[in-house]
Short mmCIF file of C-alpha atoms in Angstrom, two decimals:
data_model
loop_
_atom_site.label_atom_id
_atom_site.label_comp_id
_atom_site.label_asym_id
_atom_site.label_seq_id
_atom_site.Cartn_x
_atom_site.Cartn_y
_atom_site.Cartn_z
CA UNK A 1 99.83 115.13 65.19
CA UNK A 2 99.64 115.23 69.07
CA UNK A 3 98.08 117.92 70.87
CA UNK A 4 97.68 117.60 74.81
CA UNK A 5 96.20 120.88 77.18
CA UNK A 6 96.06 121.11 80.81
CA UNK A 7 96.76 116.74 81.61
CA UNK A 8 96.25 116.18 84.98
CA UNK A 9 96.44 112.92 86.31
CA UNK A 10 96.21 111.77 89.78
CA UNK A 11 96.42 108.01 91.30
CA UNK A 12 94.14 108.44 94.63
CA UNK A 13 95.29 111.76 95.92
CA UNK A 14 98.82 111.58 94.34
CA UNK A 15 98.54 114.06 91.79
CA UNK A 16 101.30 112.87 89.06
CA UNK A 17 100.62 115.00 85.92
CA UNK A 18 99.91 118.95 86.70
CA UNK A 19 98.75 120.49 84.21
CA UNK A 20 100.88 119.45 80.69
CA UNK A 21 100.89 120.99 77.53
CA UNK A 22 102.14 119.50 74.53
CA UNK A 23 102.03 119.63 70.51
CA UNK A 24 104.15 117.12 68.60
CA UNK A 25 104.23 117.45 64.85
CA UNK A 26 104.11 115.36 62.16
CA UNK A 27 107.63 113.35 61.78
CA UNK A 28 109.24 114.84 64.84
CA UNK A 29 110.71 112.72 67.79
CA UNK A 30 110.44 114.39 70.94
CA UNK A 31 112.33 112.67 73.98
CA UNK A 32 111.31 112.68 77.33
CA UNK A 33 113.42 113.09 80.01
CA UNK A 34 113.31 113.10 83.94
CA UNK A 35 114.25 111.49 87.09
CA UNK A 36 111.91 108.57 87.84
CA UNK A 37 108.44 109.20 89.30
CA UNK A 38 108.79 112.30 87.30
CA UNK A 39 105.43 111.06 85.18
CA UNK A 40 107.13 110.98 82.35
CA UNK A 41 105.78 107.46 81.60
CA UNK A 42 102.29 108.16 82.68
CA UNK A 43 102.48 110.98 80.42
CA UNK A 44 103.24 108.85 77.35
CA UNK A 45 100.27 106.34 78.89
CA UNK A 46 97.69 108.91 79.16
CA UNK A 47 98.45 109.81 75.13
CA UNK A 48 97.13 106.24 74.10
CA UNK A 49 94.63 106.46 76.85
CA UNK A 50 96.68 103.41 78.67
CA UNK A 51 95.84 105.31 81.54
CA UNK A 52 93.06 107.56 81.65
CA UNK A 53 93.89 111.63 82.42
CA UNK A 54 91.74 112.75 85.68
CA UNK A 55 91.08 116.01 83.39
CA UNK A 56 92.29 117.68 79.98
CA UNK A 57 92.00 117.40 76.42
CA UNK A 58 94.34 115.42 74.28
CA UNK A 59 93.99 114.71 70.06
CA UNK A 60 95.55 112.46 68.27
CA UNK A 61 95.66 112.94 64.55
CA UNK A 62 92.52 114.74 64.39
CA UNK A 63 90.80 112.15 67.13
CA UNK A 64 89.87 113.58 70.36
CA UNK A 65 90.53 110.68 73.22
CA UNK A 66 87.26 110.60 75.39
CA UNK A 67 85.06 111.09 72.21
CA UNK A 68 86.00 108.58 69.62
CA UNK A 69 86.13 104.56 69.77
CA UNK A 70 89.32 104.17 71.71
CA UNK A 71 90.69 101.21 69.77
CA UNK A 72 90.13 103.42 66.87
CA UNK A 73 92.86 105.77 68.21
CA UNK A 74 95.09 102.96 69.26
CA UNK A 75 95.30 101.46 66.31
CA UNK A 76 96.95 104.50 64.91
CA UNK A 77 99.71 104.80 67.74
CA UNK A 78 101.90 101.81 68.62
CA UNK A 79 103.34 101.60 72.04
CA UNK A 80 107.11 100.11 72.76
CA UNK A 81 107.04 99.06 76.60
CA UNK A 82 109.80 98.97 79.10
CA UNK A 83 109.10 94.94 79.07
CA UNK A 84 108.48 94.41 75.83
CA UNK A 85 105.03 92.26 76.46
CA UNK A 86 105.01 90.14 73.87
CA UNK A 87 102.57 86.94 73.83
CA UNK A 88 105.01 84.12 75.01
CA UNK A 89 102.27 81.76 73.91
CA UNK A 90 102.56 82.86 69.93
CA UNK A 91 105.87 82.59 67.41
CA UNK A 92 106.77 86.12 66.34
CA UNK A 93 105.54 86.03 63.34
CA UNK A 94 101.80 85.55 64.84
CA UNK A 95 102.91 87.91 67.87
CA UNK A 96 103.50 90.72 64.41
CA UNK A 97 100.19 89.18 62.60
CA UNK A 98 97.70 89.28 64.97
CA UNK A 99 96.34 92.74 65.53
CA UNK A 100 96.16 93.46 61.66
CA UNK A 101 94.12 90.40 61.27
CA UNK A 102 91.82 91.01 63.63
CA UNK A 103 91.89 95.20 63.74
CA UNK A 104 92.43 96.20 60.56
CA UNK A 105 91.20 92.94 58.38
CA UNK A 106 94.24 92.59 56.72
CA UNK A 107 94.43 88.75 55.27
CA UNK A 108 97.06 86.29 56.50
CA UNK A 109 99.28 85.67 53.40
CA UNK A 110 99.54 90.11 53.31
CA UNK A 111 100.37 90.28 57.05
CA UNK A 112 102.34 87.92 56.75
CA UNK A 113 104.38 89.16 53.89
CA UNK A 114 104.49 92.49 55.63
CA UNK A 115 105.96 90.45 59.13
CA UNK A 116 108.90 89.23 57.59
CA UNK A 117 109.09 92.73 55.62
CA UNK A 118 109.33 94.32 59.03
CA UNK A 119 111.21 91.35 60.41
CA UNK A 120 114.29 92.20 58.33
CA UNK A 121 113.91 95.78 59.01
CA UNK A 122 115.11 94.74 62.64
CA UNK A 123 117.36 92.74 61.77
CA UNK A 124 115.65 89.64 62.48
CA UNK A 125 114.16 87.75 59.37
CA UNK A 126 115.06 84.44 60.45
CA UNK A 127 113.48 83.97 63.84
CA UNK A 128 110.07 84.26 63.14
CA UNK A 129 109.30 80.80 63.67
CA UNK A 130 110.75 81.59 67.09
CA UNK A 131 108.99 81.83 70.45
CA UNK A 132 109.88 84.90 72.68
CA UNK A 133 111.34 82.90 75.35
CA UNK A 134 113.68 81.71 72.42
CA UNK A 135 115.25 85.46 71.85
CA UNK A 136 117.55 87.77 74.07
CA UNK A 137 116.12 91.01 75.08
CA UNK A 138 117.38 93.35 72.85
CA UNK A 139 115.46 90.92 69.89
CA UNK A 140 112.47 90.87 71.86
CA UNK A 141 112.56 94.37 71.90
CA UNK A 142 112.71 94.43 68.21
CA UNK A 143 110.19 92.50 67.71
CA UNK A 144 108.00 94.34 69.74
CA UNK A 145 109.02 97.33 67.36
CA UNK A 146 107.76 95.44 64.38
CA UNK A 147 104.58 94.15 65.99
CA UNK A 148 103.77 97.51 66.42
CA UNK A 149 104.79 98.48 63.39
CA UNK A 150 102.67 95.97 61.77
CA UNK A 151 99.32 98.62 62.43
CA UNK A 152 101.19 100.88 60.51
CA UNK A 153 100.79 103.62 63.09
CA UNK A 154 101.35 107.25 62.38
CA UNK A 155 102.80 107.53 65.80
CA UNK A 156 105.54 105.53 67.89
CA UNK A 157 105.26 105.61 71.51
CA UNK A 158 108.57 103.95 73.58
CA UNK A 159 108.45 103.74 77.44
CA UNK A 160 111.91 103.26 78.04
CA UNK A 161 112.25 100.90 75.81
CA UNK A 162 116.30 100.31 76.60
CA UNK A 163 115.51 100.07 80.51
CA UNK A 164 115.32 96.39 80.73
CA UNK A 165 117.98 95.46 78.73
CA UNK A 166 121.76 94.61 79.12
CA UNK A 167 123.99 97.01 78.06
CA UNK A 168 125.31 94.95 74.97
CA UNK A 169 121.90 94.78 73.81
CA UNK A 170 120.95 98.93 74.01
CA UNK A 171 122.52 100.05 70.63
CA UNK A 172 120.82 96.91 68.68
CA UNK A 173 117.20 98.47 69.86
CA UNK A 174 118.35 102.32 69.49
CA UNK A 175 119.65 101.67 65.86
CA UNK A 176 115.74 100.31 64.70
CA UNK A 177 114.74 103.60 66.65
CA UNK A 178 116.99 105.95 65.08
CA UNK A 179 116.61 104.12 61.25
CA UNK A 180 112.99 105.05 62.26
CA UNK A 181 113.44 108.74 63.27
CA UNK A 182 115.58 108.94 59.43
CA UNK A 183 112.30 107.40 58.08
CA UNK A 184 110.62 110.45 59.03
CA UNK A 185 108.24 108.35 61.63
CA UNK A 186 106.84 110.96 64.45
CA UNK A 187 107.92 109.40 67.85
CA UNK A 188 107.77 110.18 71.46
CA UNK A 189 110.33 108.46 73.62
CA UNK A 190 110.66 108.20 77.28
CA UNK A 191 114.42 107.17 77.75
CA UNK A 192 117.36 107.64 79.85
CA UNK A 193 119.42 107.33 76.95
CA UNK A 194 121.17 110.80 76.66
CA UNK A 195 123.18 110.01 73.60
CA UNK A 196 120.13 108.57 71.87
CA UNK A 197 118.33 112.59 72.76
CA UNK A 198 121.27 114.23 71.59
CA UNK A 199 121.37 112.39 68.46
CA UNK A 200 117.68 111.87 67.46
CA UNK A 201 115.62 114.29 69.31
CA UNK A 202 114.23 116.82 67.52
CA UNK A 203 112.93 118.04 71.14
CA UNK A 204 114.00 117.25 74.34
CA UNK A 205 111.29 117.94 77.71
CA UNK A 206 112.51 117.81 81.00
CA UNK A 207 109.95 116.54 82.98
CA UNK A 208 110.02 116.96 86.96
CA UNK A 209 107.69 116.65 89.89
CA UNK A 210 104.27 116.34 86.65
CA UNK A 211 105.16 119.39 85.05
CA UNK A 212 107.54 119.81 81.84
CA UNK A 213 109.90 122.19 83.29
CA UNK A 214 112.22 122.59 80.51
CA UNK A 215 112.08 122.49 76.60
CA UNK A 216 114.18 122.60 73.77
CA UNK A 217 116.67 121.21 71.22
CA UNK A 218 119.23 118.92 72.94
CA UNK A 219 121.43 121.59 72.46
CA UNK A 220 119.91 124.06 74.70
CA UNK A 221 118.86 121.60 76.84
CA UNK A 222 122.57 119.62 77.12
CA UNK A 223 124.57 122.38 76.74
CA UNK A 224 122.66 125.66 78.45
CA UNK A 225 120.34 123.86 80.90
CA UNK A 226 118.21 126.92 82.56
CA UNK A 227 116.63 125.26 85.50
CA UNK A 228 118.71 124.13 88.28
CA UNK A 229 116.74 121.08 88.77
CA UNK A 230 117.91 120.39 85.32
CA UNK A 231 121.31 121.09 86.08
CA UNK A 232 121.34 118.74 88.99
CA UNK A 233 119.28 115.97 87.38
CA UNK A 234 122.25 115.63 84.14
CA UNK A 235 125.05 116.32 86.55
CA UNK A 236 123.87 113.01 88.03
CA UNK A 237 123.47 110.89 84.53
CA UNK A 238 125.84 112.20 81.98
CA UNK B 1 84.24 38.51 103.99
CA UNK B 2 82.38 37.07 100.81
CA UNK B 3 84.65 37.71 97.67
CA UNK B 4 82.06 35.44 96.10
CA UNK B 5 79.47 38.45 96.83
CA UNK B 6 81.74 40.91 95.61
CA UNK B 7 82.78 39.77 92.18
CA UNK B 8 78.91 38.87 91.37
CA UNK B 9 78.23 42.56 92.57
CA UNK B 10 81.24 44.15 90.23
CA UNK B 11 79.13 43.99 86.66
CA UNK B 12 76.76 46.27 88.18
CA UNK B 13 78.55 48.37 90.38
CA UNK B 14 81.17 49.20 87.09
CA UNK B 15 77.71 50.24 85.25
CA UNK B 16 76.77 52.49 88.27
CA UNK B 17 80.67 53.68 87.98
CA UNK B 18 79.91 54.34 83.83
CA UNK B 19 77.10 56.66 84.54
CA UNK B 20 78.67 58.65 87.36
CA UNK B 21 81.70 59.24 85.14
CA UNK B 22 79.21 60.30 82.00
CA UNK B 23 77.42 62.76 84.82
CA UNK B 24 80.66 64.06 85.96
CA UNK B 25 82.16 64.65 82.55
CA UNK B 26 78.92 66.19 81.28
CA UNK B 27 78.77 68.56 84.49
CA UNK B 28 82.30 69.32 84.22
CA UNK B 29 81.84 70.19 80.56
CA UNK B 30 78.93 72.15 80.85
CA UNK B 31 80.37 73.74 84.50
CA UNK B 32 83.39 75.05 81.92
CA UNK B 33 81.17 76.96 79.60
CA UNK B 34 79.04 78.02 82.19
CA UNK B 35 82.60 78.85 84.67
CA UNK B 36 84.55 80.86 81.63
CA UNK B 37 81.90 83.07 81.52
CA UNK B 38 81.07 83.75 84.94
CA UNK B 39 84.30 84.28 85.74
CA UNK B 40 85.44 86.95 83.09
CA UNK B 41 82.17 88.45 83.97
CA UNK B 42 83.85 88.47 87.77
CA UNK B 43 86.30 90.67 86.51
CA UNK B 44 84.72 92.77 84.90
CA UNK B 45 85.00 96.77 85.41
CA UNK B 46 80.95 96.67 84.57
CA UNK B 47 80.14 97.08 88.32
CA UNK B 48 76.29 95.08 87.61
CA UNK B 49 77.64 92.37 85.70
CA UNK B 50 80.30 91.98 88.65
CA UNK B 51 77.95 92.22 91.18
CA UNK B 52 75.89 89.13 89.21
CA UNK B 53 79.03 86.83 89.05
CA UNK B 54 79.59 87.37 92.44
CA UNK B 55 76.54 86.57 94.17
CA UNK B 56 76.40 83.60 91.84
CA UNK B 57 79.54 82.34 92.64
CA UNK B 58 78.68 83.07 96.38
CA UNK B 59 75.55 81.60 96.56
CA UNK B 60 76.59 78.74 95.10
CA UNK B 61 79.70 77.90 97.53
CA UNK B 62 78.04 79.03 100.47
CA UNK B 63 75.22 76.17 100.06
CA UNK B 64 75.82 72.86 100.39
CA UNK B 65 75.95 70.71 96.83
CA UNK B 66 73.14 68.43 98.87
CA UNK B 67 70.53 71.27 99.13
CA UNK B 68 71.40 72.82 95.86
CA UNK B 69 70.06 69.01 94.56
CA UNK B 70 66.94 69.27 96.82
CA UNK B 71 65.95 72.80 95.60
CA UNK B 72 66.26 71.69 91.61
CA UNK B 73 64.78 68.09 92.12
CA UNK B 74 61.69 69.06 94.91
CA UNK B 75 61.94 73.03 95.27
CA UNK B 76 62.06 74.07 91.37
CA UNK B 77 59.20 71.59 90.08
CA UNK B 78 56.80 73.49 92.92
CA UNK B 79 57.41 76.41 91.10
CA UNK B 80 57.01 75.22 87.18
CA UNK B 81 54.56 72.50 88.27
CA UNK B 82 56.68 70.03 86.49
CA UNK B 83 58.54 67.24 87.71
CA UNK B 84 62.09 66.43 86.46
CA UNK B 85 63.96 63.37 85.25
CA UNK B 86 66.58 62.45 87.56
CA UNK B 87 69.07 62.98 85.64
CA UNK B 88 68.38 66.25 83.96
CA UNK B 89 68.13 67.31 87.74
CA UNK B 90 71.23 65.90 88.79
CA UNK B 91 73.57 67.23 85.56
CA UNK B 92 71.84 70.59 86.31
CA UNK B 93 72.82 70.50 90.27
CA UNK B 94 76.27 69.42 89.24
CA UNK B 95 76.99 71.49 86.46
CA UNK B 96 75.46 74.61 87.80
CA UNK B 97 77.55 73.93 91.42
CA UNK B 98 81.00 72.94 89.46
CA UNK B 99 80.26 76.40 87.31
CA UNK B 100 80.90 78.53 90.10
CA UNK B 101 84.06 76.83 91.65
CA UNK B 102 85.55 76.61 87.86
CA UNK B 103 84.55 80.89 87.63
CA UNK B 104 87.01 81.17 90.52
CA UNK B 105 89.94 78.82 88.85
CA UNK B 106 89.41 80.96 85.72
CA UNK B 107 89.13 84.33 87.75
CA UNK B 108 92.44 83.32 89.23
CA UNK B 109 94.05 81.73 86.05
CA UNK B 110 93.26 85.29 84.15
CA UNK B 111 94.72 88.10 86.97
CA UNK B 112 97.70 85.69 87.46
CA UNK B 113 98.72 86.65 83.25
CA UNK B 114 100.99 89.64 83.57
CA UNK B 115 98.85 93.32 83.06
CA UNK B 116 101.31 94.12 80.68
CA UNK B 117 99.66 91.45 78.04
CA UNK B 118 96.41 93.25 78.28
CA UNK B 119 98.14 96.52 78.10
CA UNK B 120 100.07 95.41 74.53
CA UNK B 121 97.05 94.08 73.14
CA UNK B 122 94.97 97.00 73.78
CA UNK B 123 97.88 99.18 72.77
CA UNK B 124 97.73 97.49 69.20
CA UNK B 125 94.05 98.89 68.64
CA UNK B 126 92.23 95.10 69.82
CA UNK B 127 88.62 95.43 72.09
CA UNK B 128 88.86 93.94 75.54
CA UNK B 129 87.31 91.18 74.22
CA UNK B 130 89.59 90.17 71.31
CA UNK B 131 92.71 90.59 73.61
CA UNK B 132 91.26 88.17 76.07
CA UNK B 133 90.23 85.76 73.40
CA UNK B 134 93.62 85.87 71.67
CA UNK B 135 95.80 86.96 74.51
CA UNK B 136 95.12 86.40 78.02
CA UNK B 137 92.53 82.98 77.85
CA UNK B 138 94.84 81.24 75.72
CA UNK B 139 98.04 81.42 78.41
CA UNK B 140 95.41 81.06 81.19
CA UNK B 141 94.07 77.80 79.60
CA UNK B 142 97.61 76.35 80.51
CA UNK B 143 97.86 78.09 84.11
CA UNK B 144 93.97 76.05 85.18
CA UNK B 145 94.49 72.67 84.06
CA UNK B 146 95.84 71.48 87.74
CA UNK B 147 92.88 73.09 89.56
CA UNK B 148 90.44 72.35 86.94
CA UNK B 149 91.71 68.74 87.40
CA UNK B 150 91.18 69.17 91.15
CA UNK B 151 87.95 70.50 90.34
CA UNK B 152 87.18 67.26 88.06
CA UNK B 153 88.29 65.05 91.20
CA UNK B 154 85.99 66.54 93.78
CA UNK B 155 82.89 66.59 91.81
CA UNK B 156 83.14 63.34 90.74
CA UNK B 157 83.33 62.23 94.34
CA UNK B 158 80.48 64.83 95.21
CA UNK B 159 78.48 63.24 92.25
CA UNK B 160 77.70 60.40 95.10
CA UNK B 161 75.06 62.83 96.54
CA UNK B 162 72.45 62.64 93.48
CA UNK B 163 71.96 59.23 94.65
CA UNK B 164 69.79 61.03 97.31
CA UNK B 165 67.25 61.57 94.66
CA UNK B 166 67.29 57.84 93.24
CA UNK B 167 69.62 58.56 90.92
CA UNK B 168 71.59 55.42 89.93
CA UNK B 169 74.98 56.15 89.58
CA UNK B 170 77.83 54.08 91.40
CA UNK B 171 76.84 54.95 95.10
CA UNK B 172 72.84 54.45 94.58
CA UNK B 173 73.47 51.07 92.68
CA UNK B 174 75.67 50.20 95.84
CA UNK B 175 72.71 51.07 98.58
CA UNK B 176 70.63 48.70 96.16
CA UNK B 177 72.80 45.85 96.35
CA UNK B 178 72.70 46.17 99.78
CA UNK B 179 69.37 46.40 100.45
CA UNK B 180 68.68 42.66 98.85
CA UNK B 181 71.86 41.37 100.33
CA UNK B 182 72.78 43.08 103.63
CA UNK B 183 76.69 42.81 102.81
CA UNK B 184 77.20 46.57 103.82
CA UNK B 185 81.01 45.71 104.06
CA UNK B 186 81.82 43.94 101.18
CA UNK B 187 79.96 46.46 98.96
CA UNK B 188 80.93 49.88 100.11
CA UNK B 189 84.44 48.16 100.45
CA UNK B 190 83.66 47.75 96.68
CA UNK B 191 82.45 51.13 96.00
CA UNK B 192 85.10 53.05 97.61
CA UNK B 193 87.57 51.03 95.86
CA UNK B 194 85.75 51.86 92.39
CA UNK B 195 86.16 55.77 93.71
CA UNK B 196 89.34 55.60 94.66
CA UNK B 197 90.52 53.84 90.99
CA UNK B 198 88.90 56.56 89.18
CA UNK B 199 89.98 59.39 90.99
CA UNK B 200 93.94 58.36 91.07
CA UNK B 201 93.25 57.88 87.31
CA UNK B 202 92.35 61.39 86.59
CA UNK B 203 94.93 62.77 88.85
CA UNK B 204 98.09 61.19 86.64
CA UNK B 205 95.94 62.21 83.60
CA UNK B 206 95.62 65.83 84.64
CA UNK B 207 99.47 65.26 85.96
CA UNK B 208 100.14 63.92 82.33
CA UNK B 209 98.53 66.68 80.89
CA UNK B 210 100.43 69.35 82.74
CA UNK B 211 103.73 68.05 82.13
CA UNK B 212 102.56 68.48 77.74
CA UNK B 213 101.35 71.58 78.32
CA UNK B 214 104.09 72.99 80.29
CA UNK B 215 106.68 72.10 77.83
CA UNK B 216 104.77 74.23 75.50
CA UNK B 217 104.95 77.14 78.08
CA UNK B 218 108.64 77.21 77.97
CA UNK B 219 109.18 77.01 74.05
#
């Protein structure tokens, strides 16, 4: 579904990403892992062009990035962020409406039937007549899951999508993610939710210092970790 | 002081006040169309069509209002060989001026919306263009409405300069009543007055309008 070869990306003469490869197949969830300013998040924002790789080749579902209509791609990948970014000026239902409107064509009364389709799929049917600023984090969260949803994307990006929330509010968000993963949706999550890896992750990477330095199921990674880097960096966490 | 004077001069100096409001409004109006676009255009990654806005917008605050009016009333008909009505020449002066002061409010108003509202609208598969159409000018409509007001306030004062060019709005309708009556004090006393009622009146509207608008921010 995702194939990335030699991503390099540098900000100015920081040189974040070294030279990553990747493949992620169809329905599996590979997490990310990695101490911050790993590029593990740059990573994930290079593979829906969010940020644009300084060289490489990355496809997504057949699509080369570089080569075909960007918003083409995009459309097929929906993006969870850290800060969940949704448009404070629009209810959630119109925050989940828009983009297959005006993307895909789709008319009103369908989008709007599939909103409040994917609004009780998170748990949160009766608040789309609510405004953002109106929800706690973990909802907003959700709702950003549905509103990308709503493109019916083939693949699920999350950027830490538990990182700006209270801790009451982390399992509401991982449960949509991990009802997901049983759906059979192919995801790649950056997270520093180890439990969530064990559990879901088909694949975990360790990423350090722009390179993945260490691959596997979580149990080779959690249980046998090779590199010592990898040692040290889940001494600190778990 | 003759308040005798003053009251007999009020009829026409509220006309002259009528017609500088319908030229600020109009320049103001058209300034906005003009402004939106120049000032997406100044942030544009299109290095040319940046380049364009910003020498506009430069040119255009680094002359004064007063020459910008000489160069379209006596510079521009040298060129076409055509003279212009008054007032054509002074909505064009205005407009064209107020344009590239309301680029900057919308420049502003757009980078102060938070990247990551671009980001999530591109993310969803939407151009450039649709996410700031749906996205970003919609929240930075609410974030310009004090300095546009601002805006509104100091062209309608500046508007007094197109009386230069015989144009009779409220200033050039005072200079005429004093020219057949020689009461400089009682008119301009008049005319400032007049200025000062209209501008405090579009101040509490804008003021008004903010408080609305903000309520809607916070919902």
């Amino acid at each position: 579904m995702i194939s990335v070869r030699n991503l390099r990306k540098s900000f100015g003469s920081v040189e974040v990403l070294k030279g990553i490869d990747l493949d992620i197949a169809e329905k599996e969830v590979v997490v990310i892992i990695g101490p911050s300013g790993s590029g593990k998040s740059t990573l994930l924002r290079c593979i829906n062009y969010l940020e644009q790789p300084t060289s490489g080749e990355i496809v997504v579902d057949g699509m080369k990035l570089g080569e075909t209509d960007i918003n083409k791609v995009r459309a097929e990948v929906g993006m969870v962020f850290q800060r969940f970014n949704l448009f404070p000026h629009m209810t959630v239902m119109d925050n989940i409406t828009l983009a297959p409107m005006k993307v895909r064509g789709v008319s009103k009364e369908e989008a709007e039937a599939d909103a409040l389709r994917l609004l009780e799929k998170v748990g949160l049917a009766d608040r789309a007549a609510a405004y953002p600023e109106q929800l706690s984090g973990g909802q907003q969260q959700r709702v950003a899951i549905a509103r990308a949803l709503a493109m019916k994307p083939k693949v699920m990006l999350f950027d830490e999508p538990t990182s700006a929330l209270d801790p009451e509010m982390v399992k509401e968000v991982l449960e949509v993610m991990k009802e997901l993963a049983r759906e059979g949706m192919t995801m790649a999550v950056v997270t520093h939710e180890m439990g969530f890896a064990r559990e879901v992750g088909d694949r975990v990477l360790f990423v350090d210092y722009g390179v993945i330095l260490e691959q596997g199921t979580p149990e080779e990674i959690f249980s046998h970790p090779k590199e010592e880097r990898m040692q040290e960096f889940l001494s600190k966490i778990l | 002081m003759n308040f005798e004077l003053m009251w007999q001069a009020m009829p026409l100096l509220l006309t002259g006040a009528g017609v500088t409001v319908q030229i600020t409004a109009l320049s103001v109006m058209i300034g906005i169309v003009i402004g939106l676009f120049v000032g997406v255009a100044r942030i544009s990654t299109y290095q040319i069509i940046h380049l364009i806005a910003a020498v506009y917008v430069d040119f255009l605050r680094g002359t004064p209002l007063l020459v910008q009016i000489f160069l379209v009333y006596f510079a521009l008909p040298v060129v076409t060989g055509q003279r212009i009505d008054p007032f054509i020449a002074a909505i064009a002066a205005c407009s064209i001026n107020s344009s590239a002061y309301v680029a900057e409010i919308f420049r502003a108003g757009i980078q102060s919306i938070d990247a990551g509202q671009m980001e999530a609208g591109r993310s969803l598969g939407m151009s450039w263009m649709q996410t700031m159409r749906y996205i970003i000018v919609p929240q930075a409509a609410r974030r310009v409405i004090p300095p546009l007001g601002n805006e509104f306030i100091a062209l309608l004062k500046d508007s007094s300069l197109v009386s230069v060019i015989g144009f009779e709005e409220l200033t050039r309708r005072g200079q005429l009543i004093i020219a057949r009556t020689y009461a400089s004090l009682e008119i301009w006393l008049c005319v400032a007055i007049i200025y000062l009622v209209m501008t405090v009146s579009i101040s509490r509207l804008v003021a008004w309008l903010e408080r609305r608008y903000k309520i809607d921010d916070q919902r």
